[in-house]
Amino acid sequence: MRHPSTLTRLLPWLGFALILIALPYLFPTRTALVLMNAIGVNAVFALSYNMLLGQTGMLSFGHAVYYGLGGYATIHLLAAVKSAGLPIPAPLTPIIGFMGGWAAGALIGWFSCRRAGTPFAMISLGVGELVAAAGLMFKALFGGEEGISGDRTSGPLLFGLQMGAPGRVYWFIAGWLFIAAFAMWAFTKTPLGRLANAVRDNPERVQFVGFDPQRVRYLVFMISGGFAGLAGGMGAVNYEIMTPESLSAFPSAAVLIATFIGGVRLFHGPILGTVFLTLMQSMLSDYTQAWQLYVGGVFVLIVMFAPGGFAGMIHAGRAKLAATGWGGFLPRFLGGAAAKLALGFGAIILIEMIVRWRNGARPLFLFGASLPITSVTAWIITLALLGAGAALKITMQRAAEREAGAAA
């Protein structure tokens, strides 16, 4: 079996770098730049979380602790740069965030990694609540509910990069995103990264061959905490403020959802999940009150029917295309896509009609046309759309089962 050359392995990273360079020219508006900056911060956070969940099999409910503590370390440094005139460029301050997250991971992981599975998950939940409560209690350190502010424009420039407008901050975010993502990918190729996969799949065998699964989990936990702290540092520079909310259960749940929706078994999966969740949070919330319901629905559907997430679905589609060719792949793909579109579109219309009915029977606007929700016809059309999607989905599934039976 031939292994891919180093150049072949690095080609996707060249493509990733070109995409990062092209994005601000393709989407130059201020709104798009602010959104891309948020996606970059969240992508590093999600990739760090997947070092635990996808690579080592450690389900954590408190990963925001390391993001928040790294962010607070960075925002305190930014404040010191402005008040004491420290000669530290703002683009380098996330390094202190990495160190803060790594130190917190070393301290908390020392006792939490002594357990695995459900006990580890419960400990992470307890630690997350403990640190979030401490964030509101120690005002001198965390700034109370108002948080602590910083100024990313203070301090000397690095390579002449001004850190004022979102367009300039984008290059700072994109640079750290590329460095962090490449470093985490390189970690997966190291002996420790391979051992982490083995601990996830069969810790007893790892122990049998002479390695300590607890030590492997602890080392990965520290490194993951460091990269989460780096993401927190990027967030502190981007938003110029850190509040105790960054330590709470909400960002811990959000990074879990984004990582699982994107796919935990493939390296780039969390990036896809981050793009999806950030777009839902930032854009869909302007159009509907039910956007969180949609996120929860997608999460449940992914867990039940596509545990590989978006990345897993793309990978499976590529494998099916390679096995059957376009002639066998395209009809099934188009049929499946039509069934999912009909089901999804019908479900969205039904939910929006129920939400508007509850809020005073306001009309629903679709593609510029008004859909009166008090009309029986509107409800019949919606239910018919759902029924057609379900019927097409069942037909496609039975056809696939017949093909599988004939092949066997």
C-alpha positions as a LaTeX table, in Angstrom:
\begin{tabular}{lrrr}
\hline
Residue & $x$ (\AA) & $y$ (\AA) & $z$ (\AA) \\
\hline
Met1 & 0.00 & 0.00 & 0.00 \\
Arg2 & 1.44 & 3.35 & $-1.08$ \\
His3 & 1.32 & 6.19 & 1.42 \\
Pro4 & 0.64 & 9.72 & 0.17 \\
Ser5 & 3.73 & 11.90 & $-0.18$ \\
Thr6 & 4.38 & 14.88 & 2.06 \\
Leu7 & 3.46 & 17.24 & $-0.78$ \\
Thr8 & 0.13 & 15.44 & $-1.28$ \\
Arg9 & $-0.63$ & 15.75 & 2.43 \\
Leu10 & 0.17 & 19.46 & 2.41 \\
Leu11 & $-1.88$ & 20.33 & $-0.69$ \\
Pro12 & $-5.15$ & 20.71 & 1.31 \\
Trp13 & $-3.36$ & 23.19 & 3.58 \\
Leu14 & $-2.25$ & 25.19 & 0.56 \\
Gly15 & $-5.88$ & 25.26 & $-0.56$ \\
Phe16 & $-6.98$ & 26.28 & 2.94 \\
Ala17 & $-4.47$ & 29.16 & 2.94 \\
Leu18 & $-5.67$ & 30.34 & $-0.47$ \\
Ile19 & $-9.30$ & 30.27 & 0.74 \\
Leu20 & $-8.38$ & 32.35 & 3.80 \\
Ile21 & $-6.58$ & 34.86 & 1.56 \\
Ala22 & $-9.47$ & 35.05 & $-0.93$ \\
Leu23 & $-12.37$ & 35.35 & 1.53 \\
Pro24 & $-12.03$ & 39.08 & 2.41 \\
Tyr25 & $-11.89$ & 39.93 & $-1.29$ \\
Leu26 & $-14.97$ & 37.81 & $-2.07$ \\
Phe27 & $-16.94$ & 39.15 & 0.94 \\
Pro28 & $-15.55$ & 42.64 & 1.65 \\
Thr29 & $-18.51$ & 44.06 & 3.61 \\
Arg30 & $-18.10$ & 44.92 & 7.28 \\
Thr31 & $-20.85$ & 42.47 & 8.28 \\
Ala32 & $-19.16$ & 39.61 & 6.44 \\
Leu33 & $-15.76$ & 40.43 & 7.94 \\
Val34 & $-17.16$ & 40.54 & 11.48 \\
Leu35 & $-18.87$ & 37.21 & 10.86 \\
Met36 & $-15.72$ & 35.60 & 9.44 \\
Asn37 & $-13.71$ & 36.82 & 12.44 \\
Ala38 & $-16.22$ & 35.15 & 14.79 \\
Ile39 & $-16.08$ & 31.94 & 12.73 \\
Gly40 & $-12.27$ & 31.92 & 12.94 \\
Val41 & $-12.29$ & 32.21 & 16.75 \\
Asn42 & $-14.99$ & 29.56 & 17.12 \\
Ala43 & $-13.24$ & 27.20 & 14.67 \\
Val44 & $-10.06$ & 27.11 & 16.79 \\
Phe45 & $-12.22$ & 26.52 & 19.89 \\
Ala46 & $-14.11$ & 23.65 & 18.21 \\
Leu47 & $-10.92$ & 22.02 & 16.88 \\
Ser48 & $-9.45$ & 22.10 & 20.39 \\
Tyr49 & $-12.61$ & 20.47 & 21.74 \\
Asn50 & $-12.40$ & 17.73 & 19.13 \\
Met51 & $-8.95$ & 16.80 & 20.42 \\
Leu52 & $-10.86$ & 15.55 & 23.47 \\
Leu53 & $-14.12$ & 14.26 & 21.97 \\
Gly54 & $-13.21$ & 12.99 & 18.53 \\
Gln55 & $-9.59$ & 12.05 & 19.01 \\
Thr56 & $-9.48$ & 10.75 & 22.59 \\
Gly57 & $-13.14$ & 9.92 & 23.30 \\
Met58 & $-13.46$ & 12.34 & 26.26 \\
Leu59 & $-16.90$ & 13.98 & 26.47 \\
Ser60 & $-16.52$ & 17.30 & 28.28 \\
Phe61 & $-19.32$ & 19.63 & 29.36 \\
Gly62 & $-16.98$ & 22.35 & 30.61 \\
His63 & $-14.54$ & 23.17 & 27.81 \\
Ala64 & $-15.44$ & 26.87 & 27.98 \\
Val65 & $-13.43$ & 27.05 & 31.22 \\
Tyr66 & $-10.17$ & 26.94 & 29.24 \\
Tyr67 & $-11.47$ & 29.29 & 26.54 \\
Gly68 & $-12.56$ & 31.80 & 29.16 \\
Leu69 & $-9.43$ & 31.61 & 31.33 \\
Gly70 & $-7.21$ & 31.99 & 28.25 \\
Gly71 & $-9.31$ & 34.95 & 27.19 \\
Tyr72 & $-9.04$ & 36.58 & 30.61 \\
Ala73 & $-5.26$ & 36.09 & 30.63 \\
Thr74 & $-5.09$ & 37.86 & 27.28 \\
Ile75 & $-7.44$ & 40.71 & 28.18 \\
His76 & $-5.44$ & 41.41 & 31.37 \\
Leu77 & $-2.28$ & 41.53 & 29.25 \\
Leu78 & $-3.96$ & 43.92 & 26.78 \\
Ala79 & $-4.97$ & 46.16 & 29.70 \\
Ala80 & $-1.40$ & 46.09 & 31.03 \\
Val81 & $-0.01$ & 46.94 & 27.59 \\
Lys82 & $-2.18$ & 50.07 & 27.55 \\
Ser83 & $-1.76$ & 51.13 & 31.19 \\
Ala84 & 1.91 & 50.24 & 31.72 \\
Gly85 & 3.09 & 50.71 & 28.14 \\
Leu86 & 4.42 & 47.18 & 27.76 \\
Pro87 & 6.13 & 46.72 & 24.35 \\
Ile88 & 4.00 & 43.72 & 23.35 \\
Pro89 & 2.14 & 43.77 & 19.98 \\
Ala90 & $-1.55$ & 42.85 & 20.31 \\
Pro91 & $-1.36$ & 40.07 & 17.64 \\
Leu92 & 1.04 & 38.14 & 19.90 \\
Thr93 & $-1.09$ & 38.32 & 23.06 \\
Pro94 & $-3.06$ & 35.09 & 22.32 \\
Ile95 & 0.17 & 33.27 & 23.24 \\
Ile96 & $-0.51$ & 34.16 & 26.88 \\
Gly97 & $-4.05$ & 32.81 & 26.32 \\
Phe98 & $-2.53$ & 29.49 & 25.20 \\
Met99 & $-0.38$ & 29.40 & 28.33 \\
Gly100 & $-3.37$ & 30.23 & 30.54 \\
Gly101 & $-5.53$ & 27.50 & 29.01 \\
Trp102 & $-2.66$ & 25.02 & 29.20 \\
Ala103 & $-2.02$ & 25.83 & 32.90 \\
Ala104 & $-5.74$ & 25.44 & 33.70 \\
Gly105 & $-5.77$ & 22.13 & 31.82 \\
Ala106 & $-2.71$ & 20.95 & 33.76 \\
Leu107 & $-4.36$ & 21.79 & 37.10 \\
Ile108 & $-7.90$ & 20.55 & 36.39 \\
Gly109 & $-6.81$ & 17.58 & 34.30 \\
Trp110 & $-4.59$ & 16.34 & 37.13 \\
Phe111 & $-7.65$ & 15.12 & 39.01 \\
Ser112 & $-10.40$ & 14.97 & 36.36 \\
Cys113 & $-8.42$ & 12.69 & 34.00 \\
Arg114 & $-8.17$ & 10.07 & 36.72 \\
Arg115 & $-11.63$ & 9.02 & 35.55 \\
Ala116 & $-12.92$ & 8.28 & 32.05 \\
Gly117 & $-16.33$ & 7.98 & 30.39 \\
Thr118 & $-19.37$ & 9.21 & 32.31 \\
Pro119 & $-17.48$ & 10.11 & 35.54 \\
Phe120 & $-15.12$ & 12.36 & 33.53 \\
Ala121 & $-18.09$ & 14.04 & 31.83 \\
Met122 & $-19.76$ & 14.68 & 35.22 \\
Ile123 & $-16.53$ & 16.09 & 36.69 \\
Ser124 & $-16.17$ & 18.44 & 33.71 \\
Leu125 & $-19.74$ & 19.63 & 34.24 \\
Gly126 & $-19.07$ & 20.29 & 37.93 \\
Val127 & $-15.79$ & 22.10 & 37.23 \\
Gly128 & $-17.49$ & 24.24 & 34.59 \\
Glu129 & $-20.21$ & 25.33 & 37.00 \\
Leu130 & $-17.64$ & 25.97 & 39.73 \\
Val131 & $-15.45$ & 28.21 & 37.57 \\
Ala132 & $-18.48$ & 30.01 & 36.09 \\
Ala133 & $-19.70$ & 30.79 & 39.62 \\
Ala134 & $-16.22$ & 31.98 & 40.59 \\
Gly135 & $-16.32$ & 34.32 & 37.62 \\
Leu136 & $-19.16$ & 36.24 & 39.24 \\
Met137 & $-17.72$ & 36.10 & 42.76 \\
Phe138 & $-14.17$ & 37.43 & 42.19 \\
Lys139 & $-14.81$ & 40.81 & 40.63 \\
Ala140 & $-11.18$ & 41.98 & 40.80 \\
Leu141 & $-10.12$ & 39.10 & 38.57 \\
Phe142 & $-13.11$ & 38.66 & 36.27 \\
Gly143 & $-14.71$ & 42.14 & 36.37 \\
Gly144 & $-18.14$ & 41.04 & 37.58 \\
Glu145 & $-21.06$ & 41.03 & 35.16 \\
Glu146 & $-19.53$ & 43.92 & 33.19 \\
Gly147 & $-16.37$ & 41.94 & 32.52 \\
Ile148 & $-12.96$ & 43.41 & 31.66 \\
Ser149 & $-12.22$ & 45.48 & 28.57 \\
Gly150 & $-9.03$ & 45.84 & 26.56 \\
Asp151 & $-7.73$ & 47.88 & 23.64 \\
Arg152 & $-6.27$ & 45.95 & 20.72 \\
Thr153 & $-4.92$ & 49.13 & 19.12 \\
Ser154 & $-2.53$ & 49.79 & 22.01 \\
Gly155 & 1.05 & 48.59 & 21.92 \\
Pro156 & 3.54 & 48.47 & 19.04 \\
Leu157 & 2.58 & 47.24 & 15.58 \\
Leu158 & 3.58 & 43.82 & 14.27 \\
Phe159 & 4.66 & 43.89 & 10.59 \\
Gly160 & 2.79 & 47.19 & 10.31 \\
Leu161 & $-0.59$ & 45.54 & 10.95 \\
Gln162 & $-3.12$ & 48.03 & 12.34 \\
Met163 & $-5.69$ & 46.32 & 14.57 \\
Gly164 & $-8.55$ & 48.80 & 14.29 \\
Ala165 & $-11.06$ & 47.91 & 11.55 \\
Pro166 & $-12.53$ & 44.37 & 11.23 \\
Gly167 & $-10.79$ & 44.02 & 7.88 \\
Arg168 & $-7.38$ & 44.35 & 9.60 \\
Val169 & $-8.41$ & 42.08 & 12.47 \\
Tyr170 & $-9.36$ & 39.46 & 9.88 \\
Trp171 & $-5.68$ & 38.90 & 8.97 \\
Phe172 & $-4.83$ & 38.44 & 12.65 \\
Ile173 & $-7.67$ & 35.89 & 13.04 \\
Ala174 & $-6.87$ & 34.10 & 9.79 \\
Gly175 & $-3.19$ & 33.84 & 10.66 \\
Trp176 & $-3.80$ & 32.32 & 14.08 \\
Leu177 & $-6.53$ & 30.04 & 12.67 \\
Phe178 & $-4.12$ & 28.62 & 10.10 \\
Ile179 & $-1.28$ & 28.19 & 12.61 \\
Ala180 & $-3.53$ & 26.58 & 15.26 \\
Ala181 & $-5.36$ & 24.28 & 12.81 \\
Phe182 & $-2.08$ & 23.12 & 11.23 \\
Ala183 & $-0.51$ & 22.52 & 14.67 \\
Met184 & $-3.53$ & 20.47 & 15.82 \\
Trp185 & $-3.51$ & 18.49 & 12.56 \\
Ala186 & 0.23 & 17.83 & 12.96 \\
Phe187 & $-0.45$ & 16.63 & 16.51 \\
Thr188 & $-2.77$ & 13.93 & 15.13 \\
Lys189 & 0.24 & 12.51 & 13.21 \\
Thr190 & 2.49 & 12.25 & 16.28 \\
Pro191 & 2.86 & 9.08 & 18.37 \\
Leu192 & 0.86 & 10.75 & 21.16 \\
Gly193 & $-1.91$ & 11.60 & 18.70 \\
Arg194 & $-2.02$ & 7.97 & 17.53 \\
Leu195 & $-2.07$ & 6.78 & 21.12 \\
Ala196 & $-5.00$ & 9.11 & 21.82 \\
Asn197 & $-6.97$ & 7.36 & 19.04 \\
Ala198 & $-6.05$ & 3.99 & 20.55 \\
Val199 & $-7.19$ & 5.13 & 24.01 \\
Arg200 & $-10.48$ & 6.23 & 22.49 \\
Asp201 & $-11.05$ & 2.87 & 20.77 \\
Asn202 & $-9.61$ & 0.37 & 23.25 \\
Pro203 & $-7.93$ & 1.66 & 26.45 \\
Glu204 & $-7.46$ & $-1.87$ & 27.83 \\
Arg205 & $-5.30$ & $-2.86$ & 24.86 \\
Val206 & $-3.26$ & 0.35 & 25.20 \\
Gln207 & $-2.55$ & $-0.55$ & 28.82 \\
Phe208 & $-1.76$ & $-4.14$ & 27.82 \\
Val209 & 0.98 & $-3.01$ & 25.43 \\
Gly210 & 2.63 & $-0.91$ & 28.13 \\
Phe211 & 1.17 & 2.59 & 27.91 \\
Asp212 & $-0.83$ & 4.40 & 30.58 \\
Pro213 & $-4.25$ & 5.55 & 29.19 \\
Gln214 & $-4.67$ & 8.01 & 32.07 \\
Arg215 & $-1.39$ & 9.74 & 31.24 \\
Val216 & $-2.33$ & 9.89 & 27.55 \\
Arg217 & $-5.68$ & 11.49 & 28.44 \\
Tyr218 & $-3.94$ & 13.98 & 30.75 \\
Leu219 & $-1.40$ & 15.06 & 28.13 \\
Val220 & $-4.09$ & 15.51 & 25.46 \\
Phe221 & $-6.26$ & 17.36 & 27.98 \\
Met222 & $-3.49$ & 19.89 & 28.67 \\
Ile223 & $-2.78$ & 20.47 & 24.98 \\
Ser224 & $-6.49$ & 20.80 & 24.22 \\
Gly225 & $-6.83$ & 23.32 & 27.07 \\
Gly226 & $-3.94$ & 25.29 & 25.60 \\
Phe227 & $-5.56$ & 25.60 & 22.17 \\
Ala228 & $-8.90$ & 26.48 & 23.79 \\
Gly229 & $-7.05$ & 29.22 & 25.68 \\
Leu230 & $-5.54$ & 30.38 & 22.39 \\
Ala231 & $-9.07$ & 30.66 & 20.96 \\
Gly232 & $-10.07$ & 32.64 & 24.06 \\
Gly233 & $-7.10$ & 34.95 & 23.48 \\
Met234 & $-8.14$ & 35.46 & 19.86 \\
Gly235 & $-11.67$ & 36.22 & 21.09 \\
Ala236 & $-10.36$ & 38.73 & 23.65 \\
Val237 & $-8.48$ & 40.63 & 20.94 \\
Asn238 & $-11.39$ & 40.41 & 18.50 \\
Tyr239 & $-14.16$ & 41.50 & 20.89 \\
Glu240 & $-11.95$ & 43.61 & 23.24 \\
Ile241 & $-13.92$ & 42.36 & 26.24 \\
Met242 & $-14.25$ & 39.21 & 28.34 \\
Thr243 & $-17.20$ & 38.54 & 30.65 \\
Pro244 & $-17.98$ & 35.63 & 33.03 \\
Glu245 & $-20.49$ & 34.41 & 30.43 \\
Ser246 & $-17.53$ & 33.10 & 28.44 \\
Leu247 & $-16.92$ & 30.59 & 31.27 \\
Ser248 & $-20.54$ & 29.42 & 31.47 \\
Ala249 & $-22.32$ & 26.32 & 30.24 \\
Phe250 & $-23.66$ & 28.06 & 27.10 \\
Pro251 & $-20.34$ & 28.23 & 25.16 \\
Ser252 & $-19.51$ & 24.71 & 26.40 \\
Ala253 & $-22.79$ & 23.43 & 24.93 \\
Ala254 & $-22.35$ & 25.46 & 21.74 \\
Val255 & $-18.89$ & 24.01 & 21.01 \\
Leu256 & $-20.19$ & 20.48 & 21.65 \\
Ile257 & $-23.10$ & 21.01 & 19.25 \\
Ala258 & $-20.91$ & 22.61 & 16.55 \\
Thr259 & $-18.32$ & 19.83 & 16.80 \\
Phe260 & $-20.87$ & 17.02 & 16.62 \\
Ile261 & $-22.88$ & 18.60 & 13.79 \\
Gly262 & $-19.71$ & 19.10 & 11.76 \\
Gly263 & $-18.38$ & 15.61 & 12.50 \\
Val264 & $-16.06$ & 14.35 & 15.22 \\
Arg265 & $-14.23$ & 11.61 & 13.29 \\
Leu266 & $-12.77$ & 13.83 & 10.55 \\
Phe267 & $-10.35$ & 16.65 & 11.33 \\
His268 & $-12.13$ & 19.36 & 9.33 \\
Gly269 & $-15.59$ & 18.42 & 10.69 \\
Pro270 & $-15.61$ & 20.95 & 13.58 \\
Ile271 & $-14.81$ & 23.77 & 11.13 \\
Leu272 & $-17.93$ & 22.91 & 9.08 \\
Gly273 & $-20.02$ & 22.75 & 12.25 \\
Thr274 & $-18.65$ & 26.11 & 13.40 \\
Val275 & $-19.55$ & 27.77 & 10.11 \\
Phe276 & $-23.08$ & 26.35 & 10.34 \\
Leu277 & $-23.69$ & 27.29 & 13.98 \\
Thr278 & $-22.17$ & 30.78 & 13.72 \\
Leu279 & $-24.29$ & 31.56 & 10.66 \\
Met280 & $-27.38$ & 30.30 & 12.48 \\
Gln281 & $-26.60$ & 32.40 & 15.56 \\
Ser282 & $-25.68$ & 35.56 & 13.67 \\
Met283 & $-28.04$ & 35.60 & 10.70 \\
Leu284 & $-31.02$ & 33.30 & 11.22 \\
Ser285 & $-31.77$ & 34.87 & 14.62 \\
Asp286 & $-32.61$ & 38.11 & 12.74 \\
Tyr287 & $-35.42$ & 36.38 & 10.85 \\
Thr288 & $-37.06$ & 34.00 & 13.30 \\
Gln289 & $-37.53$ & 33.50 & 17.03 \\
Ala290 & $-37.29$ & 29.74 & 16.53 \\
Trp291 & $-33.65$ & 29.61 & 15.36 \\
Gln292 & $-32.54$ & 27.75 & 18.51 \\
Leu293 & $-35.26$ & 25.18 & 17.86 \\
Tyr294 & $-33.81$ & 24.61 & 14.38 \\
Val295 & $-30.29$ & 24.18 & 15.80 \\
Gly296 & $-31.58$ & 21.67 & 18.34 \\
Gly297 & $-33.55$ & 19.83 & 15.65 \\
Val298 & $-30.53$ & 19.55 & 13.35 \\
Phe299 & $-28.41$ & 18.33 & 16.27 \\
Val300 & $-30.93$ & 15.59 & 17.14 \\
Leu301 & $-31.26$ & 14.51 & 13.50 \\
Ile302 & $-27.47$ & 14.36 & 13.09 \\
Val303 & $-27.09$ & 12.24 & 16.24 \\
Met304 & $-29.88$ & 9.86 & 15.16 \\
Phe305 & $-29.33$ & 9.50 & 11.42 \\
Ala306 & $-25.88$ & 10.85 & 10.51 \\
Pro307 & $-23.47$ & 10.46 & 13.46 \\
Gly308 & $-20.58$ & 11.31 & 11.17 \\
Gly309 & $-21.92$ & 14.87 & 10.85 \\
Phe310 & $-21.60$ & 17.05 & 7.76 \\
Ala311 & $-18.05$ & 15.87 & 7.13 \\
Gly312 & $-19.13$ & 12.23 & 7.39 \\
Met313 & $-21.95$ & 12.78 & 4.88 \\
Ile314 & $-19.56$ & 14.41 & 2.40 \\
His315 & $-17.05$ & 11.59 & 2.87 \\
Ala316 & $-19.77$ & 8.94 & 2.38 \\
Gly317 & $-21.01$ & 10.70 & $-0.76$ \\
Arg318 & $-17.50$ & 10.75 & $-2.24$ \\
Ala319 & $-17.06$ & 7.04 & $-1.46$ \\
Lys320 & $-20.43$ & 6.20 & $-3.07$ \\
Leu321 & $-19.54$ & 8.26 & $-6.16$ \\
Ala322 & $-16.21$ & 6.45 & $-6.48$ \\
Ala323 & $-17.91$ & 3.05 & $-6.16$ \\
Thr324 & $-20.90$ & 3.57 & $-8.48$ \\
Gly325 & $-19.91$ & 6.42 & $-10.78$ \\
Trp326 & $-22.16$ & 9.33 & $-11.70$ \\
Gly327 & $-24.76$ & 7.00 & $-13.27$ \\
Gly328 & $-25.47$ & 5.23 & $-10.01$ \\
Phe329 & $-24.81$ & 8.15 & $-7.71$ \\
Leu330 & $-26.73$ & 11.03 & $-9.29$ \\
Pro331 & $-30.32$ & 9.60 & $-9.30$ \\
Arg332 & $-30.04$ & 8.52 & $-5.67$ \\
Phe333 & $-28.45$ & 11.82 & $-4.66$ \\
Leu334 & $-31.11$ & 13.90 & $-6.39$ \\
Gly335 & $-33.93$ & 11.75 & $-4.98$ \\
Gly336 & $-32.53$ & 11.95 & $-1.46$ \\
Ala337 & $-31.94$ & 15.69 & $-1.74$ \\
Ala338 & $-35.51$ & 16.27 & $-3.00$ \\
Ala339 & $-36.97$ & 14.23 & $-0.11$ \\
Lys340 & $-34.87$ & 16.11 & 2.48 \\
Leu341 & $-35.70$ & 19.49 & 0.97 \\
Ala342 & $-39.43$ & 18.73 & 1.00 \\
Leu343 & $-39.30$ & 17.46 & 4.58 \\
Gly344 & $-37.11$ & 20.32 & 5.78 \\
Phe345 & $-39.03$ & 23.05 & 3.98 \\
Gly346 & $-42.36$ & 21.63 & 5.16 \\
Ala347 & $-41.13$ & 21.41 & 8.76 \\
Ile348 & $-39.82$ & 25.00 & 8.68 \\
Ile349 & $-43.13$ & 26.35 & 7.31 \\
Leu350 & $-45.08$ & 24.38 & 9.91 \\
Ile351 & $-42.92$ & 25.67 & 12.78 \\
Glu352 & $-43.07$ & 29.27 & 11.57 \\
Met353 & $-46.86$ & 29.04 & 11.21 \\
Ile354 & $-47.18$ & 27.72 & 14.77 \\
Val355 & $-44.87$ & 30.47 & 16.10 \\
Arg356 & $-46.88$ & 33.18 & 14.31 \\
Trp357 & $-50.16$ & 31.66 & 15.43 \\
Arg358 & $-48.93$ & 31.88 & 19.02 \\
Asn359 & $-47.81$ & 35.52 & 18.52 \\
Gly360 & $-51.08$ & 36.90 & 17.17 \\
Ala361 & $-51.59$ & 35.16 & 13.83 \\
Arg362 & $-49.12$ & 37.37 & 11.91 \\
Pro363 & $-48.85$ & 36.36 & 8.21 \\
Leu364 & $-45.86$ & 34.37 & 7.02 \\
Phe365 & $-43.94$ & 35.80 & 4.06 \\
Leu366 & $-42.33$ & 33.31 & 1.67 \\
Phe367 & $-40.41$ & 34.46 & $-1.41$ \\
Gly368 & $-42.22$ & 37.80 & $-1.32$ \\
Ala369 & $-45.70$ & 36.30 & $-1.01$ \\
Ser370 & $-47.91$ & 36.38 & 2.09 \\
Leu371 & $-49.12$ & 33.06 & 3.49 \\
Pro372 & $-52.17$ & 33.68 & 5.73 \\
Ile373 & $-51.88$ & 31.22 & 8.61 \\
Thr374 & $-55.60$ & 31.47 & 9.39 \\
Ser375 & $-56.33$ & 29.81 & 6.05 \\
Val376 & $-57.07$ & 26.07 & 6.16 \\
Thr377 & $-55.57$ & 25.73 & 2.68 \\
Ala378 & $-52.17$ & 26.93 & 3.93 \\
Trp379 & $-52.11$ & 24.23 & 6.61 \\
Ile380 & $-53.22$ & 21.55 & 4.09 \\
Ile381 & $-50.46$ & 22.56 & 1.63 \\
Thr382 & $-47.86$ & 22.46 & 4.40 \\
Leu383 & $-48.92$ & 19.01 & 5.60 \\
Ala384 & $-49.07$ & 17.77 & 1.99 \\
Leu385 & $-45.48$ & 18.96 & 1.46 \\
Leu386 & $-44.39$ & 17.05 & 4.55 \\
Gly387 & $-46.28$ & 13.94 & 3.41 \\
Ala388 & $-44.75$ & 14.06 & $-0.07$ \\
Gly389 & $-41.25$ & 14.38 & 1.40 \\
Ala390 & $-41.85$ & 11.44 & 3.76 \\
Ala391 & $-43.26$ & 9.27 & 0.94 \\
Leu392 & $-40.29$ & 10.04 & $-1.32$ \\
Lys393 & $-37.87$ & 9.31 & 1.53 \\
Ile394 & $-39.49$ & 5.92 & 2.23 \\
Thr395 & $-39.46$ & 5.06 & $-1.50$ \\
Met396 & $-35.76$ & 5.89 & $-1.77$ \\
Gln397 & $-34.95$ & 3.89 & 1.35 \\
Arg398 & $-36.82$ & 0.79 & 0.09 \\
Ala399 & $-35.09$ & 1.03 & $-3.28$ \\
Ala400 & $-31.71$ & 1.14 & $-1.53$ \\
Glu401 & $-32.65$ & $-1.90$ & 0.57 \\
Arg402 & $-33.68$ & $-3.83$ & $-2.56$ \\
Glu403 & $-30.35$ & $-2.97$ & $-4.23$ \\
Ala404 & $-28.45$ & $-4.09$ & $-1.15$ \\
Gly405 & $-30.43$ & $-7.34$ & $-1.04$ \\
Ala406 & $-29.78$ & $-8.02$ & $-4.75$ \\
Ala407 & $-26.06$ & $-7.34$ & $-4.30$ \\
Ala408 & $-25.92$ & $-9.79$ & $-1.37$ \\
\hline
\end{tabular}
